[in-house]
XYZ file of C-alpha atoms in Angstrom:
282
model
C 13.242 -28.033 3.939
C 15.121 -29.212 7.021
C 15.376 -26.602 9.830
C 19.322 -26.979 9.628
C 19.054 -25.612 6.097
C 16.846 -22.453 7.272
C 17.598 -19.394 9.254
C 15.508 -18.094 11.977
C 14.533 -14.323 11.422
C 12.976 -11.937 13.702
C 10.692 -9.132 12.514
C 8.888 -6.097 13.962
C 7.240 -2.773 13.071
C 9.433 0.193 14.225
C 7.713 0.635 17.514
C 7.715 -2.914 18.261
C 4.002 -3.408 18.977
C 3.860 -6.001 16.466
C 6.858 -8.835 16.521
C 7.020 -12.134 14.456
C 9.565 -14.639 13.494
C 9.885 -16.847 10.606
C 12.332 -19.536 9.141
C 13.317 -19.153 5.754
C 16.562 -19.992 3.549
C 18.993 -17.311 3.874
C 17.367 -14.272 2.335
C 19.307 -13.069 -0.846
C 16.117 -12.096 -2.871
C 12.779 -10.465 -2.520
C 9.740 -9.840 -4.535
C 8.558 -6.487 -5.872
C 4.716 -5.802 -6.977
C 3.892 -3.116 -9.449
C 0.607 -2.474 -7.857
C 0.071 1.450 -6.769
C -0.128 0.510 -3.170
C 3.072 -1.654 -2.972
C 5.060 0.948 -4.959
C 4.023 3.991 -2.602
C 4.989 1.746 0.483
C 8.051 0.276 -1.216
C 7.247 -3.284 -0.002
C 9.701 -5.889 -0.656
C 7.871 -9.337 -0.083
C 8.857 -12.777 1.127
C 6.345 -15.661 1.120
C 7.047 -17.886 3.892
C 6.523 -21.431 3.937
C 3.431 -22.994 5.641
C 3.963 -22.596 9.625
C 7.134 -20.746 9.058
C 5.582 -17.455 10.174
C 4.621 -17.026 13.934
C 3.361 -13.844 15.500
C 5.209 -13.460 18.936
C 3.511 -10.071 20.079
C 0.534 -8.338 18.828
C -0.714 -5.468 21.076
C -3.662 -4.940 18.589
C -2.436 -1.934 16.704
C -2.350 -3.371 13.360
C -4.777 -1.458 10.982
C -6.173 -3.136 7.827
C -6.483 -1.491 4.510
C -7.804 -3.003 1.204
C -6.857 -1.772 -2.106
C -8.105 -3.451 -5.386
C -5.082 -5.579 -5.410
C -3.773 -5.784 -1.739
C -5.142 -6.628 1.685
C -2.615 -4.648 3.590
C -1.822 -4.414 7.637
C 0.187 -1.705 8.949
C 0.965 -0.493 12.493
C -1.314 2.402 13.551
C 1.297 3.677 15.873
C 4.498 3.683 13.781
C 3.216 3.228 10.230
C 5.119 0.214 9.289
C 3.416 -2.148 6.805
C 4.078 -5.634 7.962
C 2.272 -8.145 6.266
C -0.313 -8.482 3.094
C -2.380 -10.635 0.880
C -2.800 -9.930 -2.663
C -6.174 -10.145 -4.312
C -4.984 -10.864 -7.845
C -1.894 -11.100 -10.012
C 0.985 -13.872 -9.421
C 0.933 -13.366 -5.799
C -2.630 -14.041 -5.306
C -3.758 -15.767 -2.272
C -0.318 -15.786 -0.557
C 0.544 -14.496 2.813
C 3.488 -12.109 2.051
C 5.764 -10.676 4.874
C 7.645 -7.240 4.274
C 11.262 -8.172 4.100
C 11.990 -4.620 5.334
C 10.719 -5.355 8.711
C 13.217 -8.189 9.546
C 16.102 -7.480 11.665
C 19.558 -8.347 10.003
C 18.439 -7.982 6.331
C 19.618 -4.791 4.288
C 17.444 -4.143 1.579
C 20.086 -2.445 -0.384
C 21.830 -5.670 -0.702
C 18.979 -7.384 -2.394
C 18.491 -4.955 -5.320
C 20.134 -6.933 -7.724
C 18.099 -10.067 -7.005
C 14.540 -8.505 -7.051
C 11.870 -10.245 -9.065
C 9.348 -7.758 -10.284
C 5.808 -9.292 -10.546
C 3.243 -7.326 -12.647
C -0.014 -7.035 -10.829
C -2.780 -5.558 -13.108
C -5.329 -3.157 -11.316
C -8.092 -0.968 -12.312
C -7.318 2.592 -12.444
C -9.185 4.101 -9.587
C -6.731 6.859 -8.447
C -8.647 9.361 -6.473
C -9.075 12.719 -8.033
C -6.878 15.285 -6.375
C -7.003 18.180 -8.668
C -3.505 17.954 -9.993
C -2.850 20.679 -12.894
C -6.371 22.004 -12.193
C -6.824 25.878 -13.571
C -6.855 26.884 -9.553
C -3.212 25.614 -9.080
C -1.112 25.976 -12.183
C 1.894 26.158 -10.390
C 1.610 22.439 -9.184
C 4.649 20.402 -10.785
C 3.955 17.040 -8.899
C 1.300 15.742 -6.408
C 2.531 13.431 -3.571
C -0.455 11.337 -2.458
C -1.258 8.337 -0.059
C -3.355 5.744 -1.857
C -6.689 6.437 -0.730
C -6.370 10.243 -1.407
C -7.075 11.271 1.992
C -3.580 12.962 2.434
C -1.657 14.720 -0.245
C 0.836 17.506 -1.071
C 1.265 19.551 -3.887
C 4.795 20.536 -4.935
C 5.330 23.752 -6.613
C 8.967 22.924 -7.757
C 10.244 20.171 -9.971
C 11.372 17.141 -7.938
C 14.626 17.104 -10.071
C 15.408 20.543 -8.668
C 15.307 19.147 -5.086
C 17.930 17.178 -3.107
C 16.991 13.566 -2.862
C 18.019 11.372 0.010
C 17.503 7.991 1.007
C 19.300 5.758 4.069
C 18.484 2.693 5.709
C 18.001 3.541 9.252
C 15.628 1.668 11.190
C 12.759 3.809 10.605
C 13.519 4.818 6.837
C 14.495 1.230 5.834
C 10.904 -0.067 7.104
C 8.839 2.347 5.110
C 11.395 2.412 2.080
C 11.668 6.221 2.530
C 13.189 8.314 -0.175
C 13.160 12.016 0.712
C 13.027 15.359 -0.966
C 13.302 18.606 1.108
C 11.825 21.547 -0.359
C 10.904 24.727 1.614
C 7.351 25.074 3.113
C 6.440 27.856 0.642
C 7.021 25.186 -2.205
C 4.546 22.719 -0.838
C 0.851 23.007 -0.112
C -0.521 19.985 2.133
C -4.201 18.678 2.053
C -5.700 16.489 4.894
C -3.213 16.863 7.482
C -5.930 16.069 9.904
C -6.399 12.715 8.176
C -2.767 11.729 9.447
C -1.288 10.530 12.269
C 2.307 11.478 13.432
C 4.952 9.226 14.935
C 7.973 10.115 16.749
C 10.777 8.409 18.062
C 14.533 8.946 19.165
C 15.060 12.829 19.648
C 11.799 13.485 18.277
C 13.011 16.267 16.033
C 11.021 15.027 13.205
C 7.452 13.756 13.134
C 6.511 10.892 10.481
C 3.204 11.197 9.166
C 1.084 8.288 8.137
C -2.474 8.382 6.375
C -4.929 7.157 8.984
C -6.667 5.171 6.473
C -4.080 3.619 3.958
C -0.778 4.317 5.725
C 0.945 5.584 3.189
C 3.714 8.285 4.422
C 3.397 11.465 2.314
C 5.110 14.049 4.564
C 7.142 14.857 7.728
C 6.689 17.669 10.217
C 10.064 19.228 11.494
C 9.921 20.092 15.056
C 13.438 20.824 16.208
C 16.060 20.828 17.409
C 14.596 22.634 20.234
C 16.032 26.391 20.888
C 16.796 25.525 24.332
C 19.900 23.795 22.793
C 21.254 27.260 22.096
C 22.255 27.750 25.614
C 24.796 24.729 25.336
C 26.143 25.875 22.233
C 29.666 27.784 22.469
C 28.959 31.502 21.873
C 31.100 31.637 18.821
C 29.128 28.941 17.158
C 25.593 30.209 18.028
C 25.306 31.982 14.752
C 26.013 28.968 12.729
C 23.548 27.101 14.747
C 20.941 29.347 14.172
C 21.410 29.475 10.501
C 21.267 25.787 10.636
C 18.163 25.744 12.889
C 16.269 28.176 10.708
C 16.977 26.479 7.455
C 15.906 23.033 9.118
C 12.682 24.584 10.347
C 11.738 25.917 7.009
C 12.048 22.580 5.377
C 8.794 20.437 4.195
C 10.105 17.056 3.955
C 8.258 14.907 1.296
C 8.381 11.212 0.569
C 9.194 10.799 -3.061
C 7.843 7.295 -3.437
C 4.398 9.007 -2.951
C 4.666 11.094 -6.039
C 1.957 10.236 -8.531
C 3.546 8.872 -11.485
C 7.211 9.215 -10.360
C 10.025 7.465 -12.373
C 12.538 6.728 -9.561
C 15.015 5.770 -11.962
C 15.192 9.134 -13.203
C 16.177 10.770 -10.004
C 19.493 11.320 -8.547
C 19.224 9.812 -5.109
C 22.081 10.348 -2.731
C 22.101 7.093 -0.869
C 23.580 6.604 2.801
C 24.358 2.990 3.899
C 24.615 3.059 7.457
C 22.234 0.326 8.524
C 20.365 0.327 11.960
C 22.889 0.159 14.393
C 21.984 1.559 17.541
C 18.453 0.594 17.151
C 16.848 -1.416 20.053
C 13.352 -2.579 20.805
C 12.090 -1.688 24.225
C 9.051 -2.402 26.182
C 6.094 -0.419 24.762
C 3.179 1.301 26.413
């Protein structure tokens, strides 16, 4: 296809340590794979043409992880999955680029044109103890792909408020959040996760060090020092909101084993990535 008929897209992980560009016809659709890793990471794939994909910055932070179906590469700083190569199924052997990493592309606008490809894979799910006699109260298990990081939810997910937005970070990992209280969640393998902070750093987003799946976040703020800047008549309200926020244990709904996303009432905010700028990295 002639260059005049194609668009130049720029893409990057959230922290910007890996950046690329590709030429493609105007993106109006994407591919979704049914394999377990792609579903947990919410990958939407594009297969670029030969010589149409060029890396423009690589600071050496991409980590490789291989499932039975996918050779995956994600940033070990911000957790963004960028590219992959399928080992079997209809996408076998193709370099695939995660559409969620492309600037100026809103995945919400592609949903009516998603092609779902079925990728058979062996049942090799890690044994996490879900439903064991030791934990009769567990309703759901949120797990990374390799099983090194997981969380047990002690309340039905359908009873939780569930939210999704397309901010610069959430859109790249396809985050759909549930917000139970800390006493409703038991986290396992926290030492096996790395934490990413950005913006005001009120929340740390964690990812499995091995497979890069996001299971849970850590609420750090806002800091109590903000109370000094709050008018006296609003401080009681501030403390109520602060205590509620600090008692939350956010979970990534996509990481729940066997979850049917279509069965959930997801409150969606379509505000996009306005204000997100790539700066220099250290």
